[in-house]
C-alpha cells in the first residue's frame, strides 16, 4: 500500500479535471479524525461526511434525526484529520428546505468545520437551492436517485429509474442540477444503464453508489467497505476487510487476559 503524503488539498477544479482526463474518482465516507487521516494517506480523492453518520455512528434507524450540529462536529473532525482529500459535508434533514434556510445551514457548516463543499439531496426541486449556494461561492455536490432523507415519502430503499417516466425525471434532475452549478452529482441506487447514460450526458462527474461501474466515480460508506457494522452491508458493497471480527477477537483476547490475572495480595 502506498502512503500519499501530498499536502495540497484537492479542489473542485482538480475533481473536474480528473473527470475530463478519464481518471475515475474515489470517495469514501468518514466521520472522525483518525479514519479521515488513514483514508487521506491511502490517497482518497474525496471524503464525504455523510448523514449516514446517523445510521453508522449514532445508531439511528434512518438519517432523519441527524442535526446540523452533529454534522458540524463530525465534519470538523474529518477536516482536521485530512490534508489532501476534498471534504464534502451533507446538509441533514430539514437543513435545506428552501434557498435561504440552505444558505444559513451551509454557511454554518463552512465556517465552523472548514470543509470545502456541501452535499444536498434532491431532484429538480433542489436546483434553485443549489443555485443560491453556488451564487454565494459555495461548492455543491448534488444527490439524486435514492435520497435517504426522503425514505418515508419514497416508501423504502430501492433502485430508482426503472420506468421510462422515472428515468426521464432523473435525467431532467441531473441536467437541472448541473445547470444550477453543482460541481458533481451522486447517483444512489440508480439503474446502472441509466447511470451510464446520465454520466455521458453531463460535463460534471457522477459519483455512483449502487449504480453500476460506469459513473465517473464511486462512493461507499466506509463501514460497508471495511466490514465494520452490526448488520450485513448492502449487496452492492463488497467488503475488502472484516474489521468487526478483528475488533471482537481483540476484545475477547483482552477480556480473557484480564480475567486470567491472579488477584494481587498486599
Ligand atoms: O450519507 C451518506 O453517506 C451518503 C452516501 C451514501 C452517498 O449520502
PDB file of C-alpha atoms and ligand atoms in Angstrom:
ATOM      1  CA  UNK A   1       0.000   0.000   0.000  1.00  0.00           C
ATOM      2  CA  UNK A   2       1.350   3.439  -0.883  1.00  0.00           C
ATOM      3  CA  UNK A   3       1.098   6.308   1.561  1.00  0.00           C
ATOM      4  CA  UNK A   4       0.184   9.641  -0.029  1.00  0.00           C
ATOM      5  CA  UNK A   5       1.893  12.474   1.771  1.00  0.00           C
ATOM      6  CA  UNK A   6       0.976  15.380  -0.525  1.00  0.00           C
ATOM      7  CA  UNK A   7      -0.119  18.360   1.480  1.00  0.00           C
ATOM      8  CA  UNK A   8      -2.012  20.258  -1.192  1.00  0.00           C
ATOM      9  CA  UNK A   9      -5.716  19.697  -0.840  1.00  0.00           C
ATOM     10  CA  UNK A  10      -7.650  18.719  -3.962  1.00  0.00           C
ATOM     11  CA  UNK A  11     -10.066  21.343  -5.249  1.00  0.00           C
ATOM     12  CA  UNK A  12     -13.278  21.154  -7.247  1.00  0.00           C
ATOM     13  CA  UNK A  13     -11.176  22.131 -10.303  1.00  0.00           C
ATOM     14  CA  UNK A  14      -8.948  19.083  -9.698  1.00  0.00           C
ATOM     15  CA  UNK A  15     -12.040  16.885  -9.418  1.00  0.00           C
ATOM     16  CA  UNK A  16     -13.447  18.199 -12.702  1.00  0.00           C
ATOM     17  CA  UNK A  17     -10.022  17.843 -14.368  1.00  0.00           C
ATOM     18  CA  UNK A  18      -9.770  14.213 -13.252  1.00  0.00           C
ATOM     19  CA  UNK A  19     -13.148  13.529 -14.833  1.00  0.00           C
ATOM     20  CA  UNK A  20     -12.080  15.203 -18.105  1.00  0.00           C
ATOM     21  CA  UNK A  21      -8.846  13.162 -18.184  1.00  0.00           C
ATOM     22  CA  UNK A  22     -10.816   9.936 -17.680  1.00  0.00           C
ATOM     23  CA  UNK A  23      -9.399   9.218 -14.202  1.00  0.00           C
ATOM     24  CA  UNK A  24     -12.077   7.618 -12.005  1.00  0.00           C
ATOM     25  CA  UNK A  25     -12.837   9.394  -8.730  1.00  0.00           C
ATOM     26  CA  UNK A  26     -12.740   7.524  -5.413  1.00  0.00           C
ATOM     27  CA  UNK A  27     -14.791   8.809  -2.493  1.00  0.00           C
ATOM     28  CA  UNK A  28     -15.494   7.296   0.930  1.00  0.00           C
ATOM     29  CA  UNK A  29     -17.426   8.471   3.943  1.00  0.00           C
ATOM     30  CA  UNK A  30     -15.558   9.436   7.095  1.00  0.00           C
ATOM     31  CA  UNK A  31     -16.898  10.591  10.422  1.00  0.00           C
ATOM     32  CA  UNK A  32     -13.827  11.062  12.606  1.00  0.00           C
ATOM     33  CA  UNK A  33     -10.276  12.399  12.673  1.00  0.00           C
ATOM     34  CA  UNK A  34      -8.269   9.138  12.687  1.00  0.00           C
ATOM     35  CA  UNK A  35     -10.229   7.452   9.908  1.00  0.00           C
ATOM     36  CA  UNK A  36     -10.070  10.603   7.794  1.00  0.00           C
ATOM     37  CA  UNK A  37      -6.287  10.632   8.228  1.00  0.00           C
ATOM     38  CA  UNK A  38      -5.936   6.984   7.206  1.00  0.00           C
ATOM     39  CA  UNK A  39      -8.134   7.367   4.121  1.00  0.00           C
ATOM     40  CA  UNK A  40      -6.245  10.517   3.213  1.00  0.00           C
ATOM     41  CA  UNK A  41      -2.907   8.686   3.489  1.00  0.00           C
ATOM     42  CA  UNK A  42      -4.326   5.973   1.221  1.00  0.00           C
ATOM     43  CA  UNK A  43      -4.932   8.627  -1.452  1.00  0.00           C
ATOM     44  CA  UNK A  44      -8.712   9.011  -1.451  1.00  0.00           C
ATOM     45  CA  UNK A  45      -9.871  11.872  -3.703  1.00  0.00           C
ATOM     46  CA  UNK A  46     -12.881  12.997  -1.684  1.00  0.00           C
ATOM     47  CA  UNK A  47     -14.149  12.369   1.846  1.00  0.00           C
ATOM     48  CA  UNK A  48     -17.871  12.593   2.482  1.00  0.00           C
ATOM     49  CA  UNK A  49     -19.082  13.424   5.956  1.00  0.00           C
ATOM     50  CA  UNK A  50     -22.395  11.817   5.109  1.00  0.00           C
ATOM     51  CA  UNK A  51     -25.500  11.999   7.225  1.00  0.00           C
ATOM     52  CA  UNK A  52     -25.169   8.196   7.167  1.00  0.00           C
ATOM     53  CA  UNK A  53     -23.408   9.272  10.382  1.00  0.00           C
ATOM     54  CA  UNK A  54     -26.876   8.721  11.863  1.00  0.00           C
ATOM     55  CA  UNK A  55     -27.059   5.024  10.933  1.00  0.00           C
ATOM     56  CA  UNK A  56     -23.379   4.148  11.111  1.00  0.00           C
ATOM     57  CA  UNK A  57     -22.101   6.025  14.152  1.00  0.00           C
ATOM     58  CA  UNK A  58     -25.071   7.315  16.149  1.00  0.00           C
ATOM     59  CA  UNK A  59     -27.237   4.186  15.938  1.00  0.00           C
ATOM     60  CA  UNK A  60     -30.405   5.674  14.419  1.00  0.00           C
ATOM     61  CA  UNK A  61     -32.644   3.673  12.051  1.00  0.00           C
ATOM     62  CA  UNK A  62     -32.655   6.482   9.451  1.00  0.00           C
ATOM     63  CA  UNK A  63     -30.707   9.679   8.743  1.00  0.00           C
ATOM     64  CA  UNK A  64     -33.664  11.850   9.759  1.00  0.00           C
ATOM     65  CA  UNK A  65     -32.674  12.536  13.408  1.00  0.00           C
ATOM     66  CA  UNK A  66     -29.201  13.832  12.427  1.00  0.00           C
ATOM     67  CA  UNK A  67     -28.831  17.541  13.230  1.00  0.00           C
ATOM     68  CA  UNK A  68     -26.751  20.330  11.735  1.00  0.00           C
ATOM     69  CA  UNK A  69     -24.698  20.420  14.956  1.00  0.00           C
ATOM     70  CA  UNK A  70     -23.977  16.676  14.600  1.00  0.00           C
ATOM     71  CA  UNK A  71     -22.751  17.266  11.059  1.00  0.00           C
ATOM     72  CA  UNK A  72     -20.595  20.249  12.005  1.00  0.00           C
ATOM     73  CA  UNK A  73     -18.935  18.400  14.918  1.00  0.00           C
ATOM     74  CA  UNK A  74     -18.001  15.392  12.763  1.00  0.00           C
ATOM     75  CA  UNK A  75     -17.116  17.429   9.665  1.00  0.00           C
ATOM     76  CA  UNK A  76     -14.669  19.493  11.713  1.00  0.00           C
ATOM     77  CA  UNK A  77     -13.005  16.283  12.967  1.00  0.00           C
ATOM     78  CA  UNK A  78     -12.695  14.911   9.413  1.00  0.00           C
ATOM     79  CA  UNK A  79     -11.335  18.221   8.178  1.00  0.00           C
ATOM     80  CA  UNK A  80      -8.694  18.237  10.958  1.00  0.00           C
ATOM     81  CA  UNK A  81      -7.715  14.645  10.168  1.00  0.00           C
ATOM     82  CA  UNK A  82      -7.230  15.104   6.426  1.00  0.00           C
ATOM     83  CA  UNK A  83      -4.744  17.132   4.413  1.00  0.00           C
ATOM     84  CA  UNK A  84      -5.225  16.107   0.793  1.00  0.00           C
ATOM     85  CA  UNK A  85      -8.808  14.991   0.134  1.00  0.00           C
ATOM     86  CA  UNK A  86     -11.604  17.390  -0.787  1.00  0.00           C
ATOM     87  CA  UNK A  87     -14.020  17.192   2.154  1.00  0.00           C
ATOM     88  CA  UNK A  88     -17.770  17.335   1.455  1.00  0.00           C
ATOM     89  CA  UNK A  89     -20.382  17.614   4.226  1.00  0.00           C
ATOM     90  CA  UNK A  90     -24.051  16.651   3.901  1.00  0.00           C
ATOM     91  CA  UNK A  91     -26.752  19.101   4.878  1.00  0.00           C
ATOM     92  CA  UNK A  92     -29.018  16.932   7.057  1.00  0.00           C
ATOM     93  CA  UNK A  93     -32.801  16.542   7.011  1.00  0.00           C
ATOM     94  CA  UNK A  94     -34.573  19.907   7.389  1.00  0.00           C
ATOM     95  CA  UNK A  95     -31.423  21.980   6.840  1.00  0.00           C
ATOM     96  CA  UNK A  96     -32.090  22.759   3.155  1.00  0.00           C
ATOM     97  CA  UNK A  97     -35.858  23.152   2.915  1.00  0.00           C
ATOM     98  CA  UNK A  98     -35.574  26.388   0.860  1.00  0.00           C
ATOM     99  CA  UNK A  99     -32.723  28.509  -0.542  1.00  0.00           C
ATOM    100  CA  UNK A 100     -32.465  30.830   2.498  1.00  0.00           C
ATOM    101  CA  UNK A 101     -32.503  28.012   5.049  1.00  0.00           C
ATOM    102  CA  UNK A 102     -29.969  26.054   2.995  1.00  0.00           C
ATOM    103  CA  UNK A 103     -27.697  29.071   2.722  1.00  0.00           C
ATOM    104  CA  UNK A 104     -27.772  29.633   6.505  1.00  0.00           C
ATOM    105  CA  UNK A 105     -27.052  25.934   7.112  1.00  0.00           C
ATOM    106  CA  UNK A 106     -24.244  25.796   4.554  1.00  0.00           C
ATOM    107  CA  UNK A 107     -22.611  28.949   5.926  1.00  0.00           C
ATOM    108  CA  UNK A 108     -22.662  27.432   9.437  1.00  0.00           C
ATOM    109  CA  UNK A 109     -21.067  24.202   8.167  1.00  0.00           C
ATOM    110  CA  UNK A 110     -18.395  26.015   6.153  1.00  0.00           C
ATOM    111  CA  UNK A 111     -17.489  28.464   8.935  1.00  0.00           C
ATOM    112  CA  UNK A 112     -17.468  26.009  11.838  1.00  0.00           C
ATOM    113  CA  UNK A 113     -15.993  22.915  10.176  1.00  0.00           C
ATOM    114  CA  UNK A 114     -13.720  24.289   7.449  1.00  0.00           C
ATOM    115  CA  UNK A 115     -14.859  21.753   4.809  1.00  0.00           C
ATOM    116  CA  UNK A 116     -14.628  22.617   1.127  1.00  0.00           C
ATOM    117  CA  UNK A 117     -18.069  21.583  -0.144  1.00  0.00           C
ATOM    118  CA  UNK A 118     -21.660  20.837   0.791  1.00  0.00           C
ATOM    119  CA  UNK A 119     -23.891  17.987  -0.422  1.00  0.00           C
ATOM    120  CA  UNK A 120     -27.662  18.355  -0.827  1.00  0.00           C
ATOM    121  CA  UNK A 121     -30.179  15.592  -1.544  1.00  0.00           C
ATOM    122  CA  UNK A 122     -32.966  16.258  -4.027  1.00  0.00           C
ATOM    123  CA  UNK A 123     -34.062  16.371  -7.668  1.00  0.00           C
ATOM    124  CA  UNK A 124     -35.304  19.233  -9.856  1.00  0.00           C
ATOM    125  CA  UNK A 125     -36.800  20.982  -6.797  1.00  0.00           C
ATOM    126  CA  UNK A 126     -33.310  21.258  -5.266  1.00  0.00           C
ATOM    127  CA  UNK A 127     -31.933  23.167  -8.290  1.00  0.00           C
ATOM    128  CA  UNK A 128     -32.868  26.672  -7.002  1.00  0.00           C
ATOM    129  CA  UNK A 129     -31.259  25.756  -3.658  1.00  0.00           C
ATOM    130  CA  UNK A 130     -28.053  24.644  -5.361  1.00  0.00           C
ATOM    131  CA  UNK A 131     -28.042  27.822  -7.469  1.00  0.00           C
ATOM    132  CA  UNK A 132     -28.402  30.040  -4.397  1.00  0.00           C
ATOM    133  CA  UNK A 133     -25.450  28.399  -2.631  1.00  0.00           C
ATOM    134  CA  UNK A 134     -23.274  28.450  -5.746  1.00  0.00           C
ATOM    135  CA  UNK A 135     -24.045  32.157  -6.260  1.00  0.00           C
ATOM    136  CA  UNK A 136     -22.676  32.714  -2.746  1.00  0.00           C
ATOM    137  CA  UNK A 137     -19.424  30.933  -3.607  1.00  0.00           C
ATOM    138  CA  UNK A 138     -20.232  27.556  -2.054  1.00  0.00           C
ATOM    139  CA  UNK A 139     -19.229  24.352  -3.862  1.00  0.00           C
ATOM    140  CA  UNK A 140     -22.213  21.991  -4.010  1.00  0.00           C
ATOM    141  CA  UNK A 141     -22.444  18.278  -4.737  1.00  0.00           C
ATOM    142  CA  UNK A 142     -25.972  17.195  -5.695  1.00  0.00           C
ATOM    143  CA  UNK A 143     -27.530  13.784  -4.853  1.00  0.00           C
ATOM    144  CA  UNK A 144     -30.368  12.070  -6.754  1.00  0.00           C
ATOM    145  CA  UNK A 145     -31.869   8.585  -7.092  1.00  0.00           C
ATOM    146  CA  UNK A 146     -32.343   7.063  -3.654  1.00  0.00           C
ATOM    147  CA  UNK A 147     -32.276  10.040  -1.297  1.00  0.00           C
ATOM    148  CA  UNK A 148     -32.352   8.522   2.209  1.00  0.00           C
ATOM    149  CA  UNK A 149     -33.687  11.694   3.875  1.00  0.00           C
ATOM    150  CA  UNK A 150     -36.932  11.095   1.905  1.00  0.00           C
ATOM    151  CA  UNK A 151     -37.175   7.405   2.837  1.00  0.00           C
ATOM    152  CA  UNK A 152     -40.694   7.691   4.263  1.00  0.00           C
ATOM    153  CA  UNK A 153     -42.001   9.700   1.312  1.00  0.00           C
ATOM    154  CA  UNK A 154     -40.327   7.280  -1.138  1.00  0.00           C
ATOM    155  CA  UNK A 155     -41.630   4.266   0.782  1.00  0.00           C
ATOM    156  CA  UNK A 156     -38.332   2.463   1.378  1.00  0.00           C
ATOM    157  CA  UNK A 157     -34.858   1.879  -0.017  1.00  0.00           C
ATOM    158  CA  UNK A 158     -34.970   0.586  -3.620  1.00  0.00           C
ATOM    159  CA  UNK A 159     -33.461   1.073  -7.078  1.00  0.00           C
ATOM    160  CA  UNK A 160     -34.530   4.199  -8.987  1.00  0.00           C
ATOM    161  CA  UNK A 161     -35.144   4.941 -12.672  1.00  0.00           C
ATOM    162  CA  UNK A 162     -36.834   1.681 -13.668  1.00  0.00           C
ATOM    163  CA  UNK A 163     -39.799   3.124 -15.595  1.00  0.00           C
ATOM    164  CA  UNK A 164     -39.467   5.472 -18.573  1.00  0.00           C
ATOM    165  CA  UNK A 165     -41.034   8.340 -16.599  1.00  0.00           C
ATOM    166  CA  UNK A 166     -38.788   7.761 -13.590  1.00  0.00           C
ATOM    167  CA  UNK A 167     -35.716   7.604 -15.844  1.00  0.00           C
ATOM    168  CA  UNK A 168     -36.700  10.857 -17.576  1.00  0.00           C
ATOM    169  CA  UNK A 169     -37.270  12.539 -14.193  1.00  0.00           C
ATOM    170  CA  UNK A 170     -33.735  11.588 -13.125  1.00  0.00           C
ATOM    171  CA  UNK A 171     -32.250  12.839 -16.404  1.00  0.00           C
ATOM    172  CA  UNK A 172     -34.144  16.137 -16.035  1.00  0.00           C
ATOM    173  CA  UNK A 173     -32.973  16.461 -12.420  1.00  0.00           C
ATOM    174  CA  UNK A 174     -29.328  15.742 -13.289  1.00  0.00           C
ATOM    175  CA  UNK A 175     -29.366  18.368 -16.069  1.00  0.00           C
ATOM    176  CA  UNK A 176     -31.123  20.960 -13.862  1.00  0.00           C
ATOM    177  CA  UNK A 177     -28.639  20.434 -11.027  1.00  0.00           C
ATOM    178  CA  UNK A 178     -25.675  20.719 -13.392  1.00  0.00           C
ATOM    179  CA  UNK A 179     -27.173  23.919 -14.859  1.00  0.00           C
ATOM    180  CA  UNK A 180     -27.641  25.241 -11.299  1.00  0.00           C
ATOM    181  CA  UNK A 181     -23.885  24.929 -10.753  1.00  0.00           C
ATOM    182  CA  UNK A 182     -23.333  21.642  -8.884  1.00  0.00           C
ATOM    183  CA  UNK A 183     -19.707  20.505  -9.326  1.00  0.00           C
ATOM    184  CA  UNK A 184     -20.605  16.799  -9.065  1.00  0.00           C
ATOM    185  CA  UNK A 185     -23.659  14.640  -8.523  1.00  0.00           C
ATOM    186  CA  UNK A 186     -24.177  11.464  -6.503  1.00  0.00           C
ATOM    187  CA  UNK A 187     -26.336   8.822  -8.209  1.00  0.00           C
ATOM    188  CA  UNK A 188     -27.559   6.467  -5.486  1.00  0.00           C
ATOM    189  CA  UNK A 189     -29.212   3.162  -6.417  1.00  0.00           C
ATOM    190  CA  UNK A 190     -29.912   4.243  -9.991  1.00  0.00           C
ATOM    191  CA  UNK A 191     -30.416   1.606 -12.718  1.00  0.00           C
ATOM    192  CA  UNK A 192     -26.822   1.089 -13.999  1.00  0.00           C
ATOM    193  CA  UNK A 193     -27.613   1.665 -17.706  1.00  0.00           C
ATOM    194  CA  UNK A 194     -29.383   4.925 -16.828  1.00  0.00           C
ATOM    195  CA  UNK A 195     -26.466   5.972 -14.571  1.00  0.00           C
ATOM    196  CA  UNK A 196     -24.121   5.374 -17.542  1.00  0.00           C
ATOM    197  CA  UNK A 197     -26.364   7.476 -19.813  1.00  0.00           C
ATOM    198  CA  UNK A 198     -26.557  10.337 -17.294  1.00  0.00           C
ATOM    199  CA  UNK A 199     -22.760  10.195 -16.884  1.00  0.00           C
ATOM    200  CA  UNK A 200     -22.329  10.555 -20.643  1.00  0.00           C
ATOM    201  CA  UNK A 201     -24.805  13.472 -20.789  1.00  0.00           C
ATOM    202  CA  UNK A 202     -23.147  15.598 -18.098  1.00  0.00           C
ATOM    203  CA  UNK A 203     -19.914  17.593 -18.034  1.00  0.00           C
ATOM    204  CA  UNK A 204     -19.706  17.298 -14.233  1.00  0.00           C
ATOM    205  CA  UNK A 205     -18.694  13.965 -12.659  1.00  0.00           C
ATOM    206  CA  UNK A 206     -21.306  11.499 -11.473  1.00  0.00           C
ATOM    207  CA  UNK A 207     -20.385   9.635  -8.284  1.00  0.00           C
ATOM    208  CA  UNK A 208     -22.213   6.321  -8.104  1.00  0.00           C
ATOM    209  CA  UNK A 209     -23.278   4.200  -5.161  1.00  0.00           C
ATOM    210  CA  UNK A 210     -25.087   1.006  -6.081  1.00  0.00           C
ATOM    211  CA  UNK A 211     -25.450   2.425  -9.615  1.00  0.00           C
ATOM    212  CA  UNK A 212     -23.062   0.242 -11.620  1.00  0.00           C
ATOM    213  CA  UNK A 213     -19.473   0.709 -12.772  1.00  0.00           C
ATOM    214  CA  UNK A 214     -19.928   3.396 -15.429  1.00  0.00           C
ATOM    215  CA  UNK A 215     -20.190   6.517 -13.275  1.00  0.00           C
ATOM    216  CA  UNK A 216     -17.251   8.950 -13.257  1.00  0.00           C
ATOM    217  CA  UNK A 217     -16.505   7.930  -9.677  1.00  0.00           C
ATOM    218  CA  UNK A 218     -17.731   5.773  -6.825  1.00  0.00           C
ATOM    219  CA  UNK A 219     -18.630   6.460  -3.204  1.00  0.00           C
ATOM    220  CA  UNK A 220     -19.138   3.946  -0.398  1.00  0.00           C
ATOM    221  CA  UNK A 221     -19.952   4.126   3.273  1.00  0.00           C
ATOM    222  CA  UNK A 222     -16.578   3.296   4.850  1.00  0.00           C
ATOM    223  CA  UNK A 223     -18.054   0.796   7.314  1.00  0.00           C
ATOM    224  CA  UNK A 224     -19.505  -1.211   4.400  1.00  0.00           C
ATOM    225  CA  UNK A 225     -16.070  -1.296   2.745  1.00  0.00           C
ATOM    226  CA  UNK A 226     -14.152  -2.450   5.822  1.00  0.00           C
ATOM    227  CA  UNK A 227     -16.766  -4.799   7.317  1.00  0.00           C
ATOM    228  CA  UNK A 228     -17.354  -2.749  10.451  1.00  0.00           C
ATOM    229  CA  UNK A 229     -21.003  -2.965  11.403  1.00  0.00           C
ATOM    230  CA  UNK A 230     -23.607  -4.881  13.349  1.00  0.00           C
ATOM    231  CA  UNK A 231     -25.699  -5.656  10.241  1.00  0.00           C
ATOM    232  CA  UNK A 232     -24.640  -7.057   6.839  1.00  0.00           C
ATOM    233  CA  UNK A 233     -23.724  -4.351   4.283  1.00  0.00           C
ATOM    234  CA  UNK A 234     -25.922  -3.636   1.228  1.00  0.00           C
ATOM    235  CA  UNK A 235     -25.461  -6.160  -1.591  1.00  0.00           C
ATOM    236  CA  UNK A 236     -23.597  -3.719  -3.886  1.00  0.00           C
ATOM    237  CA  UNK A 237     -20.872  -3.135  -1.250  1.00  0.00           C
ATOM    238  CA  UNK A 238     -18.133  -5.746  -1.481  1.00  0.00           C
ATOM    239  CA  UNK A 239     -16.252  -5.528   1.842  1.00  0.00           C
ATOM    240  CA  UNK A 240     -12.451  -5.602   1.495  1.00  0.00           C
ATOM    241  CA  UNK A 241     -11.816  -6.330   5.193  1.00  0.00           C
ATOM    242  CA  UNK A 242     -13.531  -7.810   8.233  1.00  0.00           C
ATOM    243  CA  UNK A 243     -12.808  -5.237  10.898  1.00  0.00           C
ATOM    244  CA  UNK A 244     -15.785  -6.361  13.021  1.00  0.00           C
ATOM    245  CA  UNK A 245     -14.084  -9.734  13.569  1.00  0.00           C
ATOM    246  CA  UNK A 246     -10.735  -8.064  14.334  1.00  0.00           C
ATOM    247  CA  UNK A 247     -12.397  -5.860  16.980  1.00  0.00           C
ATOM    248  CA  UNK A 248     -14.367  -8.761  18.540  1.00  0.00           C
ATOM    249  CA  UNK A 249     -11.270 -11.012  18.597  1.00  0.00           C
ATOM    250  CA  UNK A 250      -9.064  -8.319  20.152  1.00  0.00           C
ATOM    251  CA  UNK A 251     -11.722  -7.563  22.794  1.00  0.00           C
ATOM    252  CA  UNK A 252     -12.150 -11.294  23.566  1.00  0.00           C
ATOM    253  CA  UNK A 253      -8.373 -11.740  23.936  1.00  0.00           C
ATOM    254  CA  UNK A 254      -8.208  -8.710  26.253  1.00  0.00           C
ATOM    255  CA  UNK A 255     -11.169  -9.910  28.358  1.00  0.00           C
ATOM    256  CA  UNK A 256      -9.598 -13.370  28.693  1.00  0.00           C
ATOM    257  CA  UNK A 257      -6.222 -11.879  29.667  1.00  0.00           C
ATOM    258  CA  UNK A 258      -7.760  -9.605  32.316  1.00  0.00           C
ATOM    259  CA  UNK A 259      -9.916 -12.364  33.793  1.00  0.00           C
ATOM    260  CA  UNK A 260      -6.971 -14.804  33.936  1.00  0.00           C
ATOM    261  CA  UNK A 261      -4.838 -12.456  36.115  1.00  0.00           C
ATOM    262  CA  UNK A 262      -4.170 -13.730  39.645  1.00  0.00           C
ATOM    263  CA  UNK A 263      -5.645 -11.475  42.345  1.00  0.00           C
ATOM    264  CA  UNK A 264      -2.863  -9.244  43.814  1.00  0.00           C
ATOM    265  CA  UNK A 265      -2.221  -9.582  47.582  1.00  0.00           C
ATOM    266  CA  UNK A 266      -0.945  -6.589  49.639  1.00  0.00           C
TER     267      UNK A 266
HETATM  268  O1  LIG B   1     -24.782   9.949   3.822  1.00  0.00           O
HETATM  269  C1  LIG B   1     -24.079   9.295   3.038  1.00  0.00           C
HETATM  270  O2  LIG B   1     -23.185   8.538   3.425  1.00  0.00           O
HETATM  271  C2  LIG B   1     -24.345   9.435   1.605  1.00  0.00           C
HETATM  272  C3  LIG B   1     -23.709   8.444   0.679  1.00  0.00           C
HETATM  273  C4  LIG B   1     -24.351   7.129   0.827  1.00  0.00           C
HETATM  274  C5  LIG B   1     -23.688   8.919  -0.721  1.00  0.00           C
HETATM  275  O3  LIG B   1     -25.063  10.298   1.207  1.00  0.00           O
END
